[in-house]
XYZ file of C-alpha atoms in Angstrom:
449
model
C -37.060 -2.090 21.677
C -34.142 -4.083 20.289
C -30.888 -2.847 21.876
C -28.150 -1.522 19.607
C -24.803 0.248 19.737
C -24.242 3.817 18.599
C -22.398 3.892 15.271
C -18.635 3.861 15.619
C -18.609 2.455 19.176
C -17.916 -1.055 20.474
C -18.290 -3.348 23.459
C -15.146 -5.197 24.543
C -15.142 -8.796 25.768
C -12.841 -10.066 28.529
C -10.355 -11.302 25.902
C -10.368 -7.973 24.077
C -9.950 -5.997 27.303
C -7.001 -8.193 28.337
C -5.319 -7.709 24.957
C -5.888 -3.956 25.008
C -4.360 -3.845 28.479
C -1.333 -5.709 27.139
C -0.765 -2.953 24.563
C -1.423 -0.174 27.084
C 0.920 -1.712 29.674
C 3.685 -2.018 27.074
C 3.284 1.618 26.032
C 2.983 2.871 29.613
C 6.180 1.066 30.622
C 8.095 2.661 27.735
C 6.607 6.114 28.321
C 7.937 6.008 31.874
C 11.315 4.598 30.761
C 11.673 7.692 28.562
C 10.877 10.037 31.463
C 7.192 10.825 30.801
C 4.741 11.227 33.690
C 0.991 10.421 33.605
C -1.752 13.027 33.224
C -5.538 12.814 32.812
C -7.935 15.543 31.628
C -11.781 15.677 31.542
C -13.743 13.833 28.851
C -15.335 17.106 27.751
C -13.981 20.629 27.415
C -15.425 24.047 26.783
C -16.326 24.186 23.087
C -14.235 27.338 22.733
C -11.181 25.397 23.938
C -11.437 22.930 21.052
C -12.727 24.916 18.081
C -10.279 26.592 15.743
C -7.410 24.235 16.647
C -7.897 21.404 14.142
C -8.675 23.166 10.895
C -11.984 23.412 9.088
C -12.443 19.649 8.609
C -11.432 18.822 12.181
C -13.852 21.360 13.652
C -16.749 19.677 11.833
C -15.904 16.365 13.516
C -16.109 17.661 17.089
C -18.998 16.120 19.061
C -20.908 19.032 20.607
C -22.903 18.612 23.827
C -26.315 20.287 24.081
C -26.660 22.717 26.978
C -28.609 21.375 29.948
C -32.292 22.190 30.399
C -34.134 24.149 27.733
C -31.240 24.626 25.338
C -33.498 26.511 22.896
C -34.387 29.296 25.334
C -31.515 31.573 24.273
C -31.678 30.794 20.554
C -31.983 33.697 18.136
C -35.309 33.147 16.344
C -33.986 34.376 12.996
C -31.011 31.988 13.128
C -33.402 29.151 14.043
C -35.761 29.846 11.159
C -32.871 30.217 8.692
C -31.259 27.021 10.028
C -27.942 28.829 10.383
C -26.102 25.958 12.061
C -22.845 27.874 12.544
C -24.527 30.575 14.601
C -26.923 28.148 16.301
C -24.133 25.871 17.555
C -22.693 28.461 19.923
C -26.205 29.276 21.188
C -27.236 25.727 22.107
C -23.867 24.225 23.037
C -20.901 25.444 25.061
C -19.257 22.050 25.791
C -17.842 19.298 23.574
C -16.257 15.861 23.884
C -12.511 16.084 23.455
C -11.321 15.516 19.873
C -7.772 14.610 20.842
C -5.471 14.777 23.872
C -3.086 17.452 22.586
C -5.311 20.533 22.798
C -6.582 19.649 26.322
C -2.928 19.143 27.275
C -2.053 22.581 25.900
C -4.952 24.038 27.896
C -3.616 22.306 31.034
C -0.112 23.700 30.447
C -1.476 27.208 29.868
C -3.451 27.049 33.135
C -0.597 25.562 35.207
C 2.627 26.799 33.584
C 3.741 28.641 36.720
C 3.706 25.375 38.715
C 5.327 23.110 36.087
C 9.016 22.243 35.698
C 10.152 22.623 32.090
C 10.794 20.740 29.933
C 7.563 19.084 31.058
C 7.022 15.520 29.787
C 3.637 13.859 30.110
C 1.891 10.796 28.757
C -1.864 10.376 28.584
C -3.961 7.293 27.756
C -7.653 8.168 27.451
C -10.570 7.959 24.980
C -11.372 10.684 22.436
C -14.415 11.193 20.211
C -14.809 12.227 16.575
C -17.984 12.485 14.490
C -16.250 10.681 11.633
C -17.673 8.108 9.227
C -16.926 4.683 10.771
C -14.906 2.196 8.700
C -12.203 -0.430 9.236
C -9.778 0.925 11.813
C -11.737 4.173 12.235
C -14.176 4.656 15.100
C -16.114 7.501 16.670
C -14.900 6.593 20.137
C -11.320 5.408 20.441
C -8.300 5.610 22.700
C -5.211 7.719 22.129
C -1.932 7.056 23.865
C 0.083 10.290 23.767
C 3.546 11.357 24.859
C 4.386 15.087 24.736
C 7.264 17.352 25.733
C 6.740 21.091 26.195
C 9.261 23.791 27.016
C 12.107 22.666 24.746
C 13.055 23.576 21.178
C 15.803 20.958 21.044
C 15.594 18.634 18.034
C 16.886 15.883 20.309
C 13.248 15.543 21.414
C 12.332 14.462 17.868
C 15.194 11.957 17.877
C 14.075 10.598 21.259
C 10.479 10.181 20.087
C 11.675 8.179 17.065
C 13.425 5.857 19.550
C 10.249 5.626 21.657
C 8.180 4.645 18.639
C 10.590 1.969 17.447
C 11.222 0.452 20.902
C 7.503 0.229 21.699
C 6.492 -1.340 18.394
C 9.438 -3.754 18.516
C 8.232 -5.008 21.920
C 4.723 -5.455 20.512
C 6.195 -7.390 17.580
C 4.831 -4.953 14.968
C 7.184 -4.078 12.115
C 6.678 -0.389 11.275
C 7.923 2.438 9.095
C 8.011 5.976 10.498
C 7.190 8.561 7.859
C 8.594 11.981 8.706
C 8.311 15.458 7.224
C 8.471 19.073 8.411
C 5.761 21.725 8.148
C 8.437 24.301 7.325
C 9.178 22.254 4.204
C 5.500 22.357 3.280
C 5.475 26.133 3.832
C 8.582 26.325 1.676
C 6.862 24.329 -1.058
C 3.875 26.683 -0.967
C 6.260 29.636 -1.328
C 8.131 27.853 -4.143
C 4.847 27.309 -6.008
C 3.556 30.812 -5.317
C 0.594 29.643 -3.227
C 1.570 30.872 0.258
C -1.960 32.206 0.764
C -3.298 28.695 0.040
C -1.020 26.809 2.457
C -3.861 25.195 4.430
C -5.728 24.174 1.257
C -2.489 22.742 -0.114
C -1.617 20.687 2.984
C -5.167 19.406 3.524
C -5.289 18.093 -0.064
C -1.743 16.684 0.031
C -2.481 14.818 3.266
C -5.037 12.710 1.360
C -2.525 11.318 -1.159
C -2.639 7.806 0.333
C -6.427 7.753 0.093
C -7.167 9.443 -3.247
C -3.895 9.203 -5.178
C -2.103 11.843 -7.256
C -5.073 12.469 -9.577
C -7.385 12.977 -6.608
C -4.982 15.424 -4.966
C -4.572 17.408 -8.199
C -8.338 17.522 -8.638
C -8.825 18.779 -5.091
C -6.096 21.412 -5.493
C -7.871 22.712 -8.598
C -11.190 22.738 -6.725
C -9.488 24.804 -4.009
C -8.608 27.373 -6.712
C -4.898 26.566 -6.916
C -3.625 27.324 -10.435
C -2.476 24.548 -12.773
C 0.860 26.378 -13.186
C 1.514 26.054 -9.438
C 0.459 22.390 -9.451
C 2.911 21.710 -12.308
C 5.748 23.206 -10.256
C 4.914 20.728 -7.470
C 4.753 17.676 -9.736
C 8.152 16.439 -8.491
C 6.505 15.714 -5.122
C 4.870 12.631 -6.582
C 8.135 11.179 -7.947
C 10.465 10.920 -4.965
C 13.403 8.497 -4.773
C 13.856 6.018 -1.920
C 16.905 7.923 -0.636
C 15.772 10.433 2.000
C 19.006 12.430 1.992
C 18.997 12.615 -1.823
C 15.449 14.022 -1.728
C 16.517 16.608 0.844
C 19.415 17.625 -1.395
C 16.986 18.149 -4.276
C 14.859 20.352 -2.027
C 17.863 22.463 -1.040
C 18.330 23.376 -4.694
C 14.667 24.290 -5.151
C 14.631 26.266 -1.902
C 17.540 28.584 -2.805
C 16.685 31.885 -1.106
C 13.674 30.289 0.622
C 14.532 30.720 4.310
C 11.562 28.805 5.751
C 11.989 25.835 3.429
C 15.745 25.609 4.050
C 15.169 25.703 7.816
C 12.796 22.748 7.497
C 15.348 20.790 5.449
C 18.054 21.538 8.025
C 15.881 20.348 10.931
C 14.858 17.181 9.127
C 18.452 16.395 8.157
C 19.472 16.609 11.817
C 16.693 14.275 13.015
C 17.324 11.665 10.319
C 21.132 11.775 10.661
C 21.096 11.524 14.466
C 18.542 8.698 14.363
C 20.762 6.770 11.944
C 23.756 7.415 14.235
C 21.787 5.781 17.053
C 21.296 2.634 15.003
C 17.897 3.275 13.427
C 17.575 1.328 10.172
C 17.044 3.715 7.249
C 14.252 1.363 6.122
C 12.334 2.214 9.300
C 12.573 6.008 8.880
C 11.310 7.490 5.618
C 11.308 11.126 4.558
C 7.820 11.489 3.091
C 7.614 14.877 1.387
C 3.861 14.456 0.773
C 3.108 13.848 4.468
C 1.107 16.852 5.676
C -1.104 15.708 8.598
C -4.152 17.941 8.385
C -3.922 19.627 11.775
C -3.263 23.349 11.687
C -1.254 23.479 14.901
C 1.879 21.673 13.634
C 4.838 23.978 12.997
C 7.866 21.695 12.574
C 8.498 17.946 12.423
C 5.506 15.722 11.666
C 5.357 11.933 12.048
C 3.134 9.143 10.816
C 3.669 5.461 11.620
C 2.475 2.662 9.350
C 2.499 -1.097 9.860
C 4.608 -2.882 7.252
C 2.564 -6.072 6.965
C -1.049 -4.858 7.171
C -2.988 -2.267 5.178
C -4.350 -0.140 8.007
C -3.525 3.534 7.494
C -1.495 5.190 10.225
C -1.174 3.513 13.643
C 0.605 6.501 15.170
C 1.393 10.115 14.431
C 2.317 13.494 15.819
C 4.578 16.488 15.442
C 5.895 19.799 16.760
C 3.445 22.518 17.724
C 5.456 25.497 18.933
C 2.549 27.951 19.125
C -0.294 25.898 20.596
C -0.423 27.403 24.097
C -0.338 30.902 22.608
C -4.051 30.627 21.745
C -4.652 30.280 25.501
C -2.697 33.459 26.254
C 0.639 31.817 27.148
C 3.528 32.430 24.750
C 6.960 30.873 24.241
C 6.178 27.287 25.285
C 7.274 25.099 22.367
C 6.038 21.530 22.271
C 6.226 18.247 20.429
C 4.211 15.075 20.860
C 3.364 11.708 19.359
C 0.350 9.432 19.612
C -0.116 5.659 19.408
C -3.433 4.518 17.913
C -4.458 1.781 20.352
C -7.431 0.516 18.350
C -5.555 0.208 15.071
C -2.544 -1.357 16.789
C -4.942 -3.937 18.223
C -6.350 -4.742 14.773
C -2.849 -5.089 13.310
C -1.708 -7.418 16.108
C -4.905 -9.452 15.854
C -4.544 -9.877 12.089
C -0.898 -10.946 12.439
C -1.526 -13.198 15.466
C 0.941 -11.285 17.644
C -0.800 -11.435 21.026
C 1.094 -13.739 23.436
C -0.606 -16.206 25.752
C -0.099 -13.893 28.735
C -2.202 -11.249 26.961
C -5.336 -13.226 27.825
C -7.150 -13.020 31.135
C -7.968 -16.560 32.290
C -8.966 -18.058 35.625
C -6.340 -20.572 36.759
C -8.592 -22.828 38.903
C -12.317 -23.550 39.038
C -13.355 -25.502 42.127
C -16.165 -27.967 41.570
C -19.053 -27.401 43.963
C -20.079 -30.552 45.836
C -22.113 -28.696 48.480
C -21.983 -29.068 52.256
C -18.680 -29.149 54.140
C -16.681 -29.655 50.912
C -17.773 -26.196 49.737
C -16.568 -24.551 52.962
C -13.161 -26.264 52.716
C -12.893 -25.337 49.036
C -13.591 -21.666 49.815
C -10.797 -21.715 52.417
C -8.391 -23.074 49.804
C -9.557 -20.513 47.245
C -8.776 -17.732 49.726
C -5.221 -19.056 50.166
C -4.692 -19.178 46.394
C -5.928 -15.604 45.972
C -3.559 -14.411 48.717
C -0.751 -15.856 46.577
C -2.008 -13.887 43.578
C -3.466 -16.951 41.824
C -6.908 -16.554 40.251
C -9.512 -19.048 41.449
C -13.272 -19.280 41.756
C -15.985 -21.676 42.942
C -18.867 -22.813 40.742
C -21.828 -21.155 42.502
C -24.236 -24.129 42.626
C -23.800 -27.793 43.491
C -24.855 -28.732 39.961
C -24.117 -31.882 37.960
C -20.392 -32.206 37.335
C -20.941 -32.200 33.564
C -22.451 -28.725 33.749
C -19.480 -27.502 35.784
C -17.084 -29.017 33.216
C -18.910 -27.205 30.399
C -18.716 -23.891 32.255
C -14.947 -24.272 32.756
C -14.334 -25.161 29.100
C -16.454 -22.317 27.723
C -14.787 -19.803 30.013
C -11.318 -21.067 29.095
C -10.419 -21.974 32.696
C -7.194 -23.973 32.827
C -7.869 -26.389 35.691
C -10.929 -27.939 37.336
C -10.320 -28.763 41.024
C -12.060 -31.544 42.975
C -11.969 -31.187 46.744
C -14.320 -33.930 47.908
C -14.734 -35.842 51.132
C -11.839 -38.222 50.308
C -9.402 -35.380 49.489
C -10.276 -33.477 52.672
C -9.748 -36.631 54.752
C -6.327 -37.356 53.159
C -5.093 -33.743 52.948
C -4.900 -33.905 49.132
C -6.268 -32.024 46.118
C -7.335 -33.531 42.786
C -7.306 -31.320 39.692
C -7.667 -31.825 35.968
C -5.666 -29.848 33.416
C -8.418 -29.137 30.886
C -5.964 -28.228 28.126
C -3.767 -31.319 28.443
C -6.577 -33.601 29.623
C -4.447 -34.900 32.514
C -5.706 -35.439 36.058
C -3.486 -35.441 39.175
C -3.881 -35.892 42.930
C -1.262 -34.060 44.995
C -0.774 -33.109 48.632
C -2.277 -29.855 49.869
C 1.250 -28.483 50.480
C 2.352 -29.292 46.935
C -0.791 -27.773 45.457
C -0.266 -24.477 47.306
C 3.422 -24.680 46.358
């Protein structure tokens, strides 16, 4: 049988792994600079832990795991014959691969809140799985790099996370714009349009604006039984100015007497104003009134990060989720978190040629294998190099030198070392810089430097 990969998954070569590590190391360093501590959770969770947290569309994308053994033994025959997949799912599966890192984190906090010091700040860099349709920048298995704070309602957390985003992307060389909104504003808009009972339908449709445009959003709102009169009242959403504070002022007028909406405007004003006071360029922080992010658990600020120079969709996102642990029986633990999309960041950096030379994993020295005593002496020298933290290896067979040259070039090894009978006798080492094409003979002391 011809081998193949499962759709939406990838193998990673040595070069790709090294570049991914470069991104991860940059993010990890900044997470810790901002006071976050590492956490890891299992690859799969109880299905009940995940379902009902991501909205109707998100729940459909959760990868369920069949129960071990005869998973059909407890199936209701009537449900089986009627192909009632909603009822059957719970009968044949009680585990699922994690969909994101936020809900497992909330589960962890709920289970351990008596032992944690609040505010509790954690970062997590692990793979997640979604049964989505694969396309450019979208995979079924991908890494998330999350930073979350729980146990604080302070809006300074939002301001700090804006700084974390901008510092991290600046170090990676990626020019970005952070789009920001507030779920309270979206709730206020639903109240303003008289569609409070359709809030989820409204936000799910609005979140697709980038993909399907205004006409597509309007069509979907109508399909979700939202009246044309209400849609007309929301038409101003699609004609925003470039001035964030001016747009917020317009909202204040529309939200007169709308407590929830005004609260959202007030919170957003604080985050934007304080970020600007800290030197954030207004071009890097955009109030995007149509930003909804289709996850039901957000309750306040929501973020989405987009690369300025590449069409890639979001390369980061997050928001405030004050009620998430409540579904696990633990109340009054507010939280906010952001995520960096490792795979999309990689694609952006690759397209723009932003990976530095040090982001590649290359062997510094390949020792030519001449056999006999020369091999023994070469292995001794290799051990000394490795003790100094310098990568080195020996070609495994005493093959023709041309074959050893070809191996070094194909593998991208920087230097080919010759330690023959003459070099051993004179206490010297001969090596050829394969990139520059220069060959040198130096003393053993100079070589080990």
